[in-house]
């Protein structure tokens, strides 16, 4: 359960000024996976408290069975601590998971002592496993873990490179509608059980579609620790363009894993996009 705390002023108040444009341009080249890696390393020990596993995660595997056969191979990009991968393995899929953060992979190994999930320590922007998978899955905003669009194009190429000719690429992103018009930093608290709490501050640069996330961890009564990253949100139409660049075509779009219709404009809902390789 999270709670939005309060609003503080940000540079987005000056969104129509030269400073805002400069700030937006600051991320234009991207900084690669290093920023994400440091951020994920910092949050790995509390990731499962922030985003706990829930029974509805089984809906992902149930949906994938409409695209492929039981026991099919799934490559999850940005596997994290296995929140999605473990239910997929429980449902009988052969799961491989790519991740840049070694601390996330260490958590995954603790949660998967039988080694059902094949971990791959690597960078999604350059990934080529030399084989293909029935499904290549990028859940929970993994494609938004980038500062600049060129990194996102590289990720989309990696998705396309690793999917079978008759396979599917499945991408889950948040609907950015509300964030795009957010004028001030928003603070949200995440309770971390008896260990403490985390406060997340999110500011938005609409000109470059960047969000800066600043997380402060108050853990075990110790000195607060900070972790910062920058993401770049994607509009569904933009996702289709990136997919076309990587020679993928859209075959389905939903606002959830139960194939709920996607109508857009509601940031409380996710966007599930399904692509297949062009011949
Ligand atoms: C929002 S988390 C999602 C984790 C997991 N899929 C889930 O649903 O809980 C995104 C994950 O992708 C990883 N990631 C982001 N960019 C990456 C990159 N360029 N290469 C490899 N992993 C990356 C992050 O380290 C993080 O663990």
PDB file of C-alpha atoms and ligand atoms in Angstrom:
ATOM      1  CA  UNK A   1       0.000   0.000   0.000  1.00  0.00           C
ATOM      2  CA  UNK A   2       1.530   3.355  -0.963  1.00  0.00           C
ATOM      3  CA  UNK A   3       0.516   6.830   0.033  1.00  0.00           C
ATOM      4  CA  UNK A   4       1.056  10.054  -1.871  1.00  0.00           C
ATOM      5  CA  UNK A   5       2.377  12.615   0.587  1.00  0.00           C
ATOM      6  CA  UNK A   6       2.636  16.104  -0.791  1.00  0.00           C
ATOM      7  CA  UNK A   7       3.778  18.209  -3.699  1.00  0.00           C
ATOM      8  CA  UNK A   8       6.916  20.320  -3.955  1.00  0.00           C
ATOM      9  CA  UNK A   9       7.812  22.865  -6.655  1.00  0.00           C
ATOM     10  CA  UNK A  10      10.121  21.778  -9.495  1.00  0.00           C
ATOM     11  CA  UNK A  11      11.779  23.023 -12.642  1.00  0.00           C
ATOM     12  CA  UNK A  12       8.727  21.877 -14.581  1.00  0.00           C
ATOM     13  CA  UNK A  13       7.058  25.079 -13.392  1.00  0.00           C
ATOM     14  CA  UNK A  14       9.215  26.675 -16.063  1.00  0.00           C
ATOM     15  CA  UNK A  15       8.397  24.110 -18.725  1.00  0.00           C
ATOM     16  CA  UNK A  16       8.137  26.739 -21.423  1.00  0.00           C
ATOM     17  CA  UNK A  17      11.490  28.302 -20.632  1.00  0.00           C
ATOM     18  CA  UNK A  18      14.962  27.809 -22.039  1.00  0.00           C
ATOM     19  CA  UNK A  19      16.055  26.259 -18.727  1.00  0.00           C
ATOM     20  CA  UNK A  20      13.488  23.519 -19.070  1.00  0.00           C
ATOM     21  CA  UNK A  21      14.637  22.807 -22.607  1.00  0.00           C
ATOM     22  CA  UNK A  22      18.238  22.657 -21.454  1.00  0.00           C
ATOM     23  CA  UNK A  23      17.286  20.325 -18.650  1.00  0.00           C
ATOM     24  CA  UNK A  24      15.459  18.123 -21.103  1.00  0.00           C
ATOM     25  CA  UNK A  25      18.420  18.065 -23.470  1.00  0.00           C
ATOM     26  CA  UNK A  26      20.738  17.019 -20.659  1.00  0.00           C
ATOM     27  CA  UNK A  27      19.605  13.414 -21.012  1.00  0.00           C
ATOM     28  CA  UNK A  28      19.434  13.329 -24.799  1.00  0.00           C
ATOM     29  CA  UNK A  29      22.475  11.079 -25.283  1.00  0.00           C
ATOM     30  CA  UNK A  30      21.620   8.724 -22.417  1.00  0.00           C
ATOM     31  CA  UNK A  31      24.178   7.270 -20.052  1.00  0.00           C
ATOM     32  CA  UNK A  32      23.662   3.575 -20.740  1.00  0.00           C
ATOM     33  CA  UNK A  33      22.828   0.852 -18.255  1.00  0.00           C
ATOM     34  CA  UNK A  34      25.292   2.052 -15.590  1.00  0.00           C
ATOM     35  CA  UNK A  35      22.774   4.403 -13.973  1.00  0.00           C
ATOM     36  CA  UNK A  36      20.074   1.723 -13.886  1.00  0.00           C
ATOM     37  CA  UNK A  37      22.565  -0.798 -12.533  1.00  0.00           C
ATOM     38  CA  UNK A  38      23.546   1.442  -9.611  1.00  0.00           C
ATOM     39  CA  UNK A  39      19.903   2.260  -8.886  1.00  0.00           C
ATOM     40  CA  UNK A  40      18.805  -1.385  -8.991  1.00  0.00           C
ATOM     41  CA  UNK A  41      21.759  -2.463  -6.850  1.00  0.00           C
ATOM     42  CA  UNK A  42      20.694   0.122  -4.250  1.00  0.00           C
ATOM     43  CA  UNK A  43      17.063  -1.039  -4.176  1.00  0.00           C
ATOM     44  CA  UNK A  44      17.608  -4.811  -4.553  1.00  0.00           C
ATOM     45  CA  UNK A  45      17.356  -5.624  -0.855  1.00  0.00           C
ATOM     46  CA  UNK A  46      13.959  -3.907  -0.513  1.00  0.00           C
ATOM     47  CA  UNK A  47      12.549  -4.447  -4.031  1.00  0.00           C
ATOM     48  CA  UNK A  48      10.200  -7.232  -2.901  1.00  0.00           C
ATOM     49  CA  UNK A  49       8.832  -5.044  -0.093  1.00  0.00           C
ATOM     50  CA  UNK A  50       8.209  -2.194  -2.529  1.00  0.00           C
ATOM     51  CA  UNK A  51       6.640  -4.437  -5.184  1.00  0.00           C
ATOM     52  CA  UNK A  52       5.453  -7.619  -3.460  1.00  0.00           C
ATOM     53  CA  UNK A  53       4.543 -10.729  -5.401  1.00  0.00           C
ATOM     54  CA  UNK A  54       0.788 -11.038  -5.829  1.00  0.00           C
ATOM     55  CA  UNK A  55      -1.389 -13.951  -7.029  1.00  0.00           C
ATOM     56  CA  UNK A  56      -2.530 -11.958 -10.084  1.00  0.00           C
ATOM     57  CA  UNK A  57       0.992 -12.242 -11.524  1.00  0.00           C
ATOM     58  CA  UNK A  58      -0.150 -15.693 -12.693  1.00  0.00           C
ATOM     59  CA  UNK A  59      -2.318 -13.843 -15.212  1.00  0.00           C
ATOM     60  CA  UNK A  60       0.862 -13.137 -17.194  1.00  0.00           C
ATOM     61  CA  UNK A  61       1.564 -16.827 -17.766  1.00  0.00           C
ATOM     62  CA  UNK A  62      -2.098 -17.534 -18.405  1.00  0.00           C
ATOM     63  CA  UNK A  63      -2.059 -14.843 -21.098  1.00  0.00           C
ATOM     64  CA  UNK A  64       1.204 -16.159 -22.619  1.00  0.00           C
ATOM     65  CA  UNK A  65      -0.489 -19.562 -23.030  1.00  0.00           C
ATOM     66  CA  UNK A  66      -2.857 -17.891 -25.518  1.00  0.00           C
ATOM     67  CA  UNK A  67       0.218 -17.135 -27.663  1.00  0.00           C
ATOM     68  CA  UNK A  68       2.287 -20.278 -27.170  1.00  0.00           C
ATOM     69  CA  UNK A  69       2.376 -23.865 -25.873  1.00  0.00           C
ATOM     70  CA  UNK A  70       2.906 -25.107 -22.282  1.00  0.00           C
ATOM     71  CA  UNK A  71       6.620 -25.382 -21.529  1.00  0.00           C
ATOM     72  CA  UNK A  72       7.518 -22.720 -24.113  1.00  0.00           C
ATOM     73  CA  UNK A  73      10.732 -20.727 -23.757  1.00  0.00           C
ATOM     74  CA  UNK A  74      10.431 -17.216 -22.319  1.00  0.00           C
ATOM     75  CA  UNK A  75      13.191 -14.617 -22.167  1.00  0.00           C
ATOM     76  CA  UNK A  76      12.382 -11.966 -19.575  1.00  0.00           C
ATOM     77  CA  UNK A  77      14.249  -8.701 -20.004  1.00  0.00           C
ATOM     78  CA  UNK A  78      14.992  -6.959 -16.697  1.00  0.00           C
ATOM     79  CA  UNK A  79      14.173  -9.989 -14.544  1.00  0.00           C
ATOM     80  CA  UNK A  80      14.933  -8.196 -11.263  1.00  0.00           C
ATOM     81  CA  UNK A  81      14.302 -10.437  -8.231  1.00  0.00           C
ATOM     82  CA  UNK A  82      12.051 -12.800 -10.201  1.00  0.00           C
ATOM     83  CA  UNK A  83       8.695 -11.283  -9.249  1.00  0.00           C
ATOM     84  CA  UNK A  84       7.365 -12.225 -12.719  1.00  0.00           C
ATOM     85  CA  UNK A  85       9.816 -15.026 -13.606  1.00  0.00           C
ATOM     86  CA  UNK A  86       9.084 -17.248 -10.591  1.00  0.00           C
ATOM     87  CA  UNK A  87       5.320 -17.526 -11.273  1.00  0.00           C
ATOM     88  CA  UNK A  88       6.179 -18.225 -14.944  1.00  0.00           C
ATOM     89  CA  UNK A  89       8.512 -21.052 -13.883  1.00  0.00           C
ATOM     90  CA  UNK A  90       5.755 -22.342 -11.550  1.00  0.00           C
ATOM     91  CA  UNK A  91       3.474 -22.470 -14.599  1.00  0.00           C
ATOM     92  CA  UNK A  92       5.980 -24.669 -16.446  1.00  0.00           C
ATOM     93  CA  UNK A  93       7.681 -22.169 -18.760  1.00  0.00           C
ATOM     94  CA  UNK A  94      11.409 -22.448 -19.486  1.00  0.00           C
ATOM     95  CA  UNK A  95      12.486 -19.027 -18.223  1.00  0.00           C
ATOM     96  CA  UNK A  96      15.694 -17.113 -18.891  1.00  0.00           C
ATOM     97  CA  UNK A  97      16.119 -13.718 -17.238  1.00  0.00           C
ATOM     98  CA  UNK A  98      18.458 -10.894 -18.215  1.00  0.00           C
ATOM     99  CA  UNK A  99      19.473  -8.331 -15.641  1.00  0.00           C
ATOM    100  CA  UNK A 100      22.149  -5.654 -15.294  1.00  0.00           C
ATOM    101  CA  UNK A 101      22.137  -5.587 -11.488  1.00  0.00           C
ATOM    102  CA  UNK A 102      24.136  -8.348  -9.805  1.00  0.00           C
ATOM    103  CA  UNK A 103      22.384  -7.632  -6.506  1.00  0.00           C
ATOM    104  CA  UNK A 104      18.995  -8.211  -8.132  1.00  0.00           C
ATOM    105  CA  UNK A 105      20.341 -11.486  -9.554  1.00  0.00           C
ATOM    106  CA  UNK A 106      21.616 -12.482  -6.102  1.00  0.00           C
ATOM    107  CA  UNK A 107      18.092 -11.997  -4.699  1.00  0.00           C
ATOM    108  CA  UNK A 108      16.683 -14.030  -7.578  1.00  0.00           C
ATOM    109  CA  UNK A 109      19.131 -16.867  -6.805  1.00  0.00           C
ATOM    110  CA  UNK A 110      17.981 -16.892  -3.147  1.00  0.00           C
ATOM    111  CA  UNK A 111      14.341 -17.131  -4.228  1.00  0.00           C
ATOM    112  CA  UNK A 112      15.014 -19.790  -6.879  1.00  0.00           C
ATOM    113  CA  UNK A 113      17.215 -22.353  -5.083  1.00  0.00           C
ATOM    114  CA  UNK A 114      16.430 -25.065  -7.657  1.00  0.00           C
ATOM    115  CA  UNK A 115      17.803 -22.827 -10.428  1.00  0.00           C
ATOM    116  CA  UNK A 116      14.696 -23.118 -12.603  1.00  0.00           C
ATOM    117  CA  UNK A 117      15.352 -19.659 -14.023  1.00  0.00           C
ATOM    118  CA  UNK A 118      18.504 -19.243 -16.117  1.00  0.00           C
ATOM    119  CA  UNK A 119      20.065 -15.918 -15.094  1.00  0.00           C
ATOM    120  CA  UNK A 120      21.942 -13.798 -17.608  1.00  0.00           C
ATOM    121  CA  UNK A 121      24.008 -10.856 -16.379  1.00  0.00           C
ATOM    122  CA  UNK A 122      23.864  -8.466 -19.314  1.00  0.00           C
ATOM    123  CA  UNK A 123      22.724  -5.204 -20.835  1.00  0.00           C
ATOM    124  CA  UNK A 124      19.460  -5.097 -22.774  1.00  0.00           C
ATOM    125  CA  UNK A 125      20.749  -2.486 -25.173  1.00  0.00           C
ATOM    126  CA  UNK A 126      23.350  -4.885 -26.603  1.00  0.00           C
ATOM    127  CA  UNK A 127      21.866  -8.297 -25.803  1.00  0.00           C
ATOM    128  CA  UNK A 128      22.307 -11.145 -28.270  1.00  0.00           C
ATOM    129  CA  UNK A 129      22.032 -14.609 -26.752  1.00  0.00           C
ATOM    130  CA  UNK A 130      22.696 -16.393 -30.046  1.00  0.00           C
ATOM    131  CA  UNK A 131      19.389 -18.236 -29.819  1.00  0.00           C
ATOM    132  CA  UNK A 132      15.716 -17.337 -29.978  1.00  0.00           C
ATOM    133  CA  UNK A 133      12.764 -17.725 -27.597  1.00  0.00           C
ATOM    134  CA  UNK A 134       9.051 -18.359 -28.123  1.00  0.00           C
ATOM    135  CA  UNK A 135       8.250 -15.258 -26.090  1.00  0.00           C
ATOM    136  CA  UNK A 136      10.438 -12.280 -25.308  1.00  0.00           C
ATOM    137  CA  UNK A 137       8.865 -10.442 -22.403  1.00  0.00           C
ATOM    138  CA  UNK A 138       9.652  -6.923 -21.164  1.00  0.00           C
ATOM    139  CA  UNK A 139       7.271  -6.457 -18.215  1.00  0.00           C
ATOM    140  CA  UNK A 140       6.769  -3.660 -15.701  1.00  0.00           C
ATOM    141  CA  UNK A 141       8.260  -0.692 -17.535  1.00  0.00           C
ATOM    142  CA  UNK A 142      11.607  -2.272 -18.387  1.00  0.00           C
ATOM    143  CA  UNK A 143      11.698  -0.402 -21.715  1.00  0.00           C
ATOM    144  CA  UNK A 144      11.304   2.857 -19.774  1.00  0.00           C
ATOM    145  CA  UNK A 145      14.561   2.151 -17.874  1.00  0.00           C
ATOM    146  CA  UNK A 146      16.480   4.378 -20.267  1.00  0.00           C
ATOM    147  CA  UNK A 147      17.249   8.053 -20.488  1.00  0.00           C
ATOM    148  CA  UNK A 148      17.108   8.532 -24.226  1.00  0.00           C
ATOM    149  CA  UNK A 149      15.200   7.151 -27.169  1.00  0.00           C
ATOM    150  CA  UNK A 150      18.284   5.708 -28.841  1.00  0.00           C
ATOM    151  CA  UNK A 151      18.704   3.336 -25.872  1.00  0.00           C
ATOM    152  CA  UNK A 152      15.056   2.341 -26.235  1.00  0.00           C
ATOM    153  CA  UNK A 153      15.522   1.646 -29.939  1.00  0.00           C
ATOM    154  CA  UNK A 154      18.523  -0.529 -29.038  1.00  0.00           C
ATOM    155  CA  UNK A 155      16.376  -2.430 -26.518  1.00  0.00           C
ATOM    156  CA  UNK A 156      13.665  -2.958 -29.116  1.00  0.00           C
ATOM    157  CA  UNK A 157      16.273  -4.364 -31.524  1.00  0.00           C
ATOM    158  CA  UNK A 158      17.384  -6.750 -28.728  1.00  0.00           C
ATOM    159  CA  UNK A 159      13.782  -7.903 -28.280  1.00  0.00           C
ATOM    160  CA  UNK A 160      13.489  -8.553 -32.014  1.00  0.00           C
ATOM    161  CA  UNK A 161      16.907 -10.270 -32.259  1.00  0.00           C
ATOM    162  CA  UNK A 162      16.049 -12.831 -29.604  1.00  0.00           C
ATOM    163  CA  UNK A 163      12.500 -13.806 -30.611  1.00  0.00           C
ATOM    164  CA  UNK A 164      11.652 -16.820 -32.807  1.00  0.00           C
ATOM    165  CA  UNK A 165      10.304 -16.100 -36.294  1.00  0.00           C
ATOM    166  CA  UNK A 166       6.883 -17.413 -35.188  1.00  0.00           C
ATOM    167  CA  UNK A 167       7.211 -16.061 -31.634  1.00  0.00           C
ATOM    168  CA  UNK A 168       5.928 -12.963 -29.829  1.00  0.00           C
ATOM    169  CA  UNK A 169       7.376  -9.936 -28.124  1.00  0.00           C
ATOM    170  CA  UNK A 170       5.281  -8.773 -25.164  1.00  0.00           C
ATOM    171  CA  UNK A 171       5.899  -5.379 -23.581  1.00  0.00           C
ATOM    172  CA  UNK A 172       4.251  -3.857 -20.507  1.00  0.00           C
ATOM    173  CA  UNK A 173       4.541  -0.107 -19.944  1.00  0.00           C
ATOM    174  CA  UNK A 174       2.664   2.415 -17.848  1.00  0.00           C
ATOM    175  CA  UNK A 175       0.278   4.870 -19.476  1.00  0.00           C
ATOM    176  CA  UNK A 176       2.140   8.198 -19.156  1.00  0.00           C
ATOM    177  CA  UNK A 177      -0.891  10.485 -19.613  1.00  0.00           C
ATOM    178  CA  UNK A 178      -0.995  11.854 -16.059  1.00  0.00           C
ATOM    179  CA  UNK A 179       2.782  12.067 -15.626  1.00  0.00           C
ATOM    180  CA  UNK A 180       3.119  14.053 -18.851  1.00  0.00           C
ATOM    181  CA  UNK A 181       1.096  16.916 -17.373  1.00  0.00           C
ATOM    182  CA  UNK A 182       2.498  16.650 -13.839  1.00  0.00           C
ATOM    183  CA  UNK A 183       3.777  20.105 -12.873  1.00  0.00           C
ATOM    184  CA  UNK A 184       5.416  19.430  -9.513  1.00  0.00           C
ATOM    185  CA  UNK A 185       7.459  16.728  -7.870  1.00  0.00           C
ATOM    186  CA  UNK A 186       5.239  14.125  -6.250  1.00  0.00           C
ATOM    187  CA  UNK A 187       6.294  12.253  -3.136  1.00  0.00           C
ATOM    188  CA  UNK A 188       5.093   8.745  -2.366  1.00  0.00           C
ATOM    189  CA  UNK A 189       5.827   6.599   0.694  1.00  0.00           C
ATOM    190  CA  UNK A 190       6.438   2.866   0.501  1.00  0.00           C
ATOM    191  CA  UNK A 191       6.253   1.024   3.846  1.00  0.00           C
ATOM    192  CA  UNK A 192       9.042  -1.567   4.139  1.00  0.00           C
ATOM    193  CA  UNK A 193       7.601  -3.815   6.844  1.00  0.00           C
ATOM    194  CA  UNK A 194       9.414  -3.597  10.173  1.00  0.00           C
ATOM    195  CA  UNK A 195      12.586  -2.368   8.436  1.00  0.00           C
ATOM    196  CA  UNK A 196      11.396   1.198   7.820  1.00  0.00           C
ATOM    197  CA  UNK A 197      10.105   3.155   4.858  1.00  0.00           C
ATOM    198  CA  UNK A 198      11.085   4.574   1.481  1.00  0.00           C
ATOM    199  CA  UNK A 199      10.098   7.968   0.127  1.00  0.00           C
ATOM    200  CA  UNK A 200      10.120   8.369  -3.637  1.00  0.00           C
ATOM    201  CA  UNK A 201      10.149  11.764  -5.322  1.00  0.00           C
ATOM    202  CA  UNK A 202       9.197  11.867  -9.006  1.00  0.00           C
ATOM    203  CA  UNK A 203       9.772  14.897 -11.220  1.00  0.00           C
ATOM    204  CA  UNK A 204       8.921  15.050 -14.913  1.00  0.00           C
ATOM    205  CA  UNK A 205      10.566  16.776 -17.887  1.00  0.00           C
ATOM    206  CA  UNK A 206       7.835  16.543 -20.511  1.00  0.00           C
ATOM    207  CA  UNK A 207       9.995  17.933 -23.316  1.00  0.00           C
ATOM    208  CA  UNK A 208      12.219  14.839 -23.239  1.00  0.00           C
ATOM    209  CA  UNK A 209       9.699  12.473 -21.605  1.00  0.00           C
ATOM    210  CA  UNK A 210      12.123  11.954 -18.733  1.00  0.00           C
ATOM    211  CA  UNK A 211      11.193  11.235 -15.132  1.00  0.00           C
ATOM    212  CA  UNK A 212      13.706  11.635 -12.366  1.00  0.00           C
ATOM    213  CA  UNK A 213      13.166   9.233  -9.477  1.00  0.00           C
ATOM    214  CA  UNK A 214      14.866  10.066  -6.201  1.00  0.00           C
ATOM    215  CA  UNK A 215      14.407   7.417  -3.548  1.00  0.00           C
ATOM    216  CA  UNK A 216      15.389   7.798   0.083  1.00  0.00           C
ATOM    217  CA  UNK A 217      15.553   4.653   2.184  1.00  0.00           C
ATOM    218  CA  UNK A 218      15.047   4.879   5.939  1.00  0.00           C
ATOM    219  CA  UNK A 219      16.108   1.381   7.000  1.00  0.00           C
ATOM    220  CA  UNK A 220      16.694  -0.245  10.374  1.00  0.00           C
ATOM    221  CA  UNK A 221      17.023   3.104  12.153  1.00  0.00           C
ATOM    222  CA  UNK A 222      20.215   3.921  10.233  1.00  0.00           C
ATOM    223  CA  UNK A 223      21.355   6.946   8.263  1.00  0.00           C
ATOM    224  CA  UNK A 224      19.056   7.555   5.242  1.00  0.00           C
ATOM    225  CA  UNK A 225      20.403   6.236   1.907  1.00  0.00           C
ATOM    226  CA  UNK A 226      19.572   7.660  -1.508  1.00  0.00           C
ATOM    227  CA  UNK A 227      19.221   6.167  -4.963  1.00  0.00           C
ATOM    228  CA  UNK A 228      18.484   8.142  -8.104  1.00  0.00           C
ATOM    229  CA  UNK A 229      17.632   7.216 -11.651  1.00  0.00           C
ATOM    230  CA  UNK A 230      16.162   8.731 -14.779  1.00  0.00           C
ATOM    231  CA  UNK A 231      13.572   6.954 -16.888  1.00  0.00           C
ATOM    232  CA  UNK A 232      12.029   7.838 -20.230  1.00  0.00           C
ATOM    233  CA  UNK A 233       8.333   7.132 -20.623  1.00  0.00           C
ATOM    234  CA  UNK A 234       6.872   5.868 -23.871  1.00  0.00           C
ATOM    235  CA  UNK A 235       3.530   6.594 -25.478  1.00  0.00           C
ATOM    236  CA  UNK A 236       1.868   3.496 -26.968  1.00  0.00           C
ATOM    237  CA  UNK A 237       2.018   5.023 -30.457  1.00  0.00           C
ATOM    238  CA  UNK A 238       5.735   5.651 -29.962  1.00  0.00           C
ATOM    239  CA  UNK A 239       6.201   2.040 -28.909  1.00  0.00           C
ATOM    240  CA  UNK A 240       4.688   0.986 -32.237  1.00  0.00           C
ATOM    241  CA  UNK A 241       7.141   3.223 -34.063  1.00  0.00           C
ATOM    242  CA  UNK A 242      10.115   1.754 -32.181  1.00  0.00           C
ATOM    243  CA  UNK A 243       8.737  -1.708 -32.943  1.00  0.00           C
ATOM    244  CA  UNK A 244       8.461  -0.875 -36.650  1.00  0.00           C
ATOM    245  CA  UNK A 245      12.107   0.269 -36.634  1.00  0.00           C
ATOM    246  CA  UNK A 246      12.998  -3.181 -35.249  1.00  0.00           C
ATOM    247  CA  UNK A 247      10.727  -4.895 -37.806  1.00  0.00           C
ATOM    248  CA  UNK A 248       8.013  -5.923 -35.371  1.00  0.00           C
ATOM    249  CA  UNK A 249       4.283  -5.389 -35.901  1.00  0.00           C
ATOM    250  CA  UNK A 250       1.564  -4.845 -33.317  1.00  0.00           C
ATOM    251  CA  UNK A 251      -0.936  -7.692 -32.986  1.00  0.00           C
ATOM    252  CA  UNK A 252      -2.619  -6.775 -29.693  1.00  0.00           C
ATOM    253  CA  UNK A 253      -2.871  -4.040 -27.079  1.00  0.00           C
ATOM    254  CA  UNK A 254      -4.596  -4.327 -23.712  1.00  0.00           C
ATOM    255  CA  UNK A 255      -4.819  -2.482 -20.415  1.00  0.00           C
ATOM    256  CA  UNK A 256      -4.065  -5.651 -18.443  1.00  0.00           C
ATOM    257  CA  UNK A 257      -3.097  -9.298 -18.680  1.00  0.00           C
ATOM    258  CA  UNK A 258      -6.731 -10.393 -18.929  1.00  0.00           C
ATOM    259  CA  UNK A 259      -6.942  -8.668 -22.320  1.00  0.00           C
ATOM    260  CA  UNK A 260      -8.985  -5.753 -20.972  1.00  0.00           C
ATOM    261  CA  UNK A 261      -9.524  -3.177 -23.762  1.00  0.00           C
ATOM    262  CA  UNK A 262      -6.950  -0.388 -23.887  1.00  0.00           C
ATOM    263  CA  UNK A 263      -8.438   3.072 -24.225  1.00  0.00           C
ATOM    264  CA  UNK A 264      -5.516   5.199 -22.957  1.00  0.00           C
ATOM    265  CA  UNK A 265      -5.500   8.310 -20.830  1.00  0.00           C
ATOM    266  CA  UNK A 266      -5.399   6.632 -17.416  1.00  0.00           C
ATOM    267  CA  UNK A 267      -2.039   6.327 -15.681  1.00  0.00           C
ATOM    268  CA  UNK A 268      -3.475   3.914 -13.116  1.00  0.00           C
ATOM    269  CA  UNK A 269      -3.606   1.325 -15.876  1.00  0.00           C
ATOM    270  CA  UNK A 270      -0.793  -0.471 -17.629  1.00  0.00           C
ATOM    271  CA  UNK A 271      -0.449  -0.972 -21.359  1.00  0.00           C
ATOM    272  CA  UNK A 272       0.313  -4.495 -22.585  1.00  0.00           C
ATOM    273  CA  UNK A 273       1.513  -4.490 -26.205  1.00  0.00           C
ATOM    274  CA  UNK A 274       2.007  -7.664 -28.231  1.00  0.00           C
ATOM    275  CA  UNK A 275       4.176  -7.751 -31.358  1.00  0.00           C
ATOM    276  CA  UNK A 276       5.324 -10.388 -33.815  1.00  0.00           C
ATOM    277  CA  UNK A 277       8.306 -10.286 -36.160  1.00  0.00           C
ATOM    278  CA  UNK A 278       7.665  -9.109 -39.705  1.00  0.00           C
ATOM    279  CA  UNK A 279       8.545 -11.761 -42.298  1.00  0.00           C
TER     280      UNK A 279
HETATM  281  C1  LIG B   1      11.071  -2.092 -12.949  1.00  0.00           C
HETATM  282  S1  LIG B   1      12.219  -3.390 -12.710  1.00  0.00           S
HETATM  283  C2  LIG B   1      11.246  -4.790 -13.178  1.00  0.00           C
HETATM  284  C3  LIG B   1      11.772  -6.081 -12.581  1.00  0.00           C
HETATM  285  C4  LIG B   1      10.881  -7.291 -12.851  1.00  0.00           C
HETATM  286  N1  LIG B   1      10.680  -7.517 -14.264  1.00  0.00           N
HETATM  287  C5  LIG B   1       9.538  -7.121 -12.158  1.00  0.00           C
HETATM  288  O1  LIG B   1       8.517  -7.044 -12.841  1.00  0.00           O
HETATM  289  O2  LIG B   1       9.508  -7.046 -10.926  1.00  0.00           O
HETATM  290  C6  LIG B   1      13.264  -3.182 -14.138  1.00  0.00           C
HETATM  291  C7  LIG B   1      14.490  -4.120 -14.095  1.00  0.00           C
HETATM  292  O3  LIG B   1      15.157  -4.042 -15.356  1.00  0.00           O
HETATM  293  C8  LIG B   1      16.540  -3.955 -15.134  1.00  0.00           C
HETATM  294  N2  LIG B   1      17.132  -3.226 -16.266  1.00  0.00           N
HETATM  295  C9  LIG B   1      16.834  -1.967 -16.651  1.00  0.00           C
HETATM  296  N3  LIG B   1      17.580  -1.588 -17.699  1.00  0.00           N
HETATM  297  C10 LIG B   1      18.381  -2.638 -17.989  1.00  0.00           C
HETATM  298  C11 LIG B   1      19.388  -2.875 -18.973  1.00  0.00           C
HETATM  299  N4  LIG B   1      19.739  -1.938 -19.862  1.00  0.00           N
HETATM  300  N5  LIG B   1      19.988  -4.077 -18.997  1.00  0.00           N
HETATM  301  C12 LIG B   1      19.645  -5.058 -18.109  1.00  0.00           C
HETATM  302  N6  LIG B   1      18.711  -4.895 -17.129  1.00  0.00           N
HETATM  303  C13 LIG B   1      18.089  -3.699 -17.068  1.00  0.00           C
HETATM  304  C14 LIG B   1      16.667  -3.186 -13.834  1.00  0.00           C
HETATM  305  O4  LIG B   1      17.914  -3.396 -13.194  1.00  0.00           O
HETATM  306  C15 LIG B   1      15.480  -3.716 -13.035  1.00  0.00           C
HETATM  307  O5  LIG B   1      15.821  -4.832 -12.248  1.00  0.00           O
END
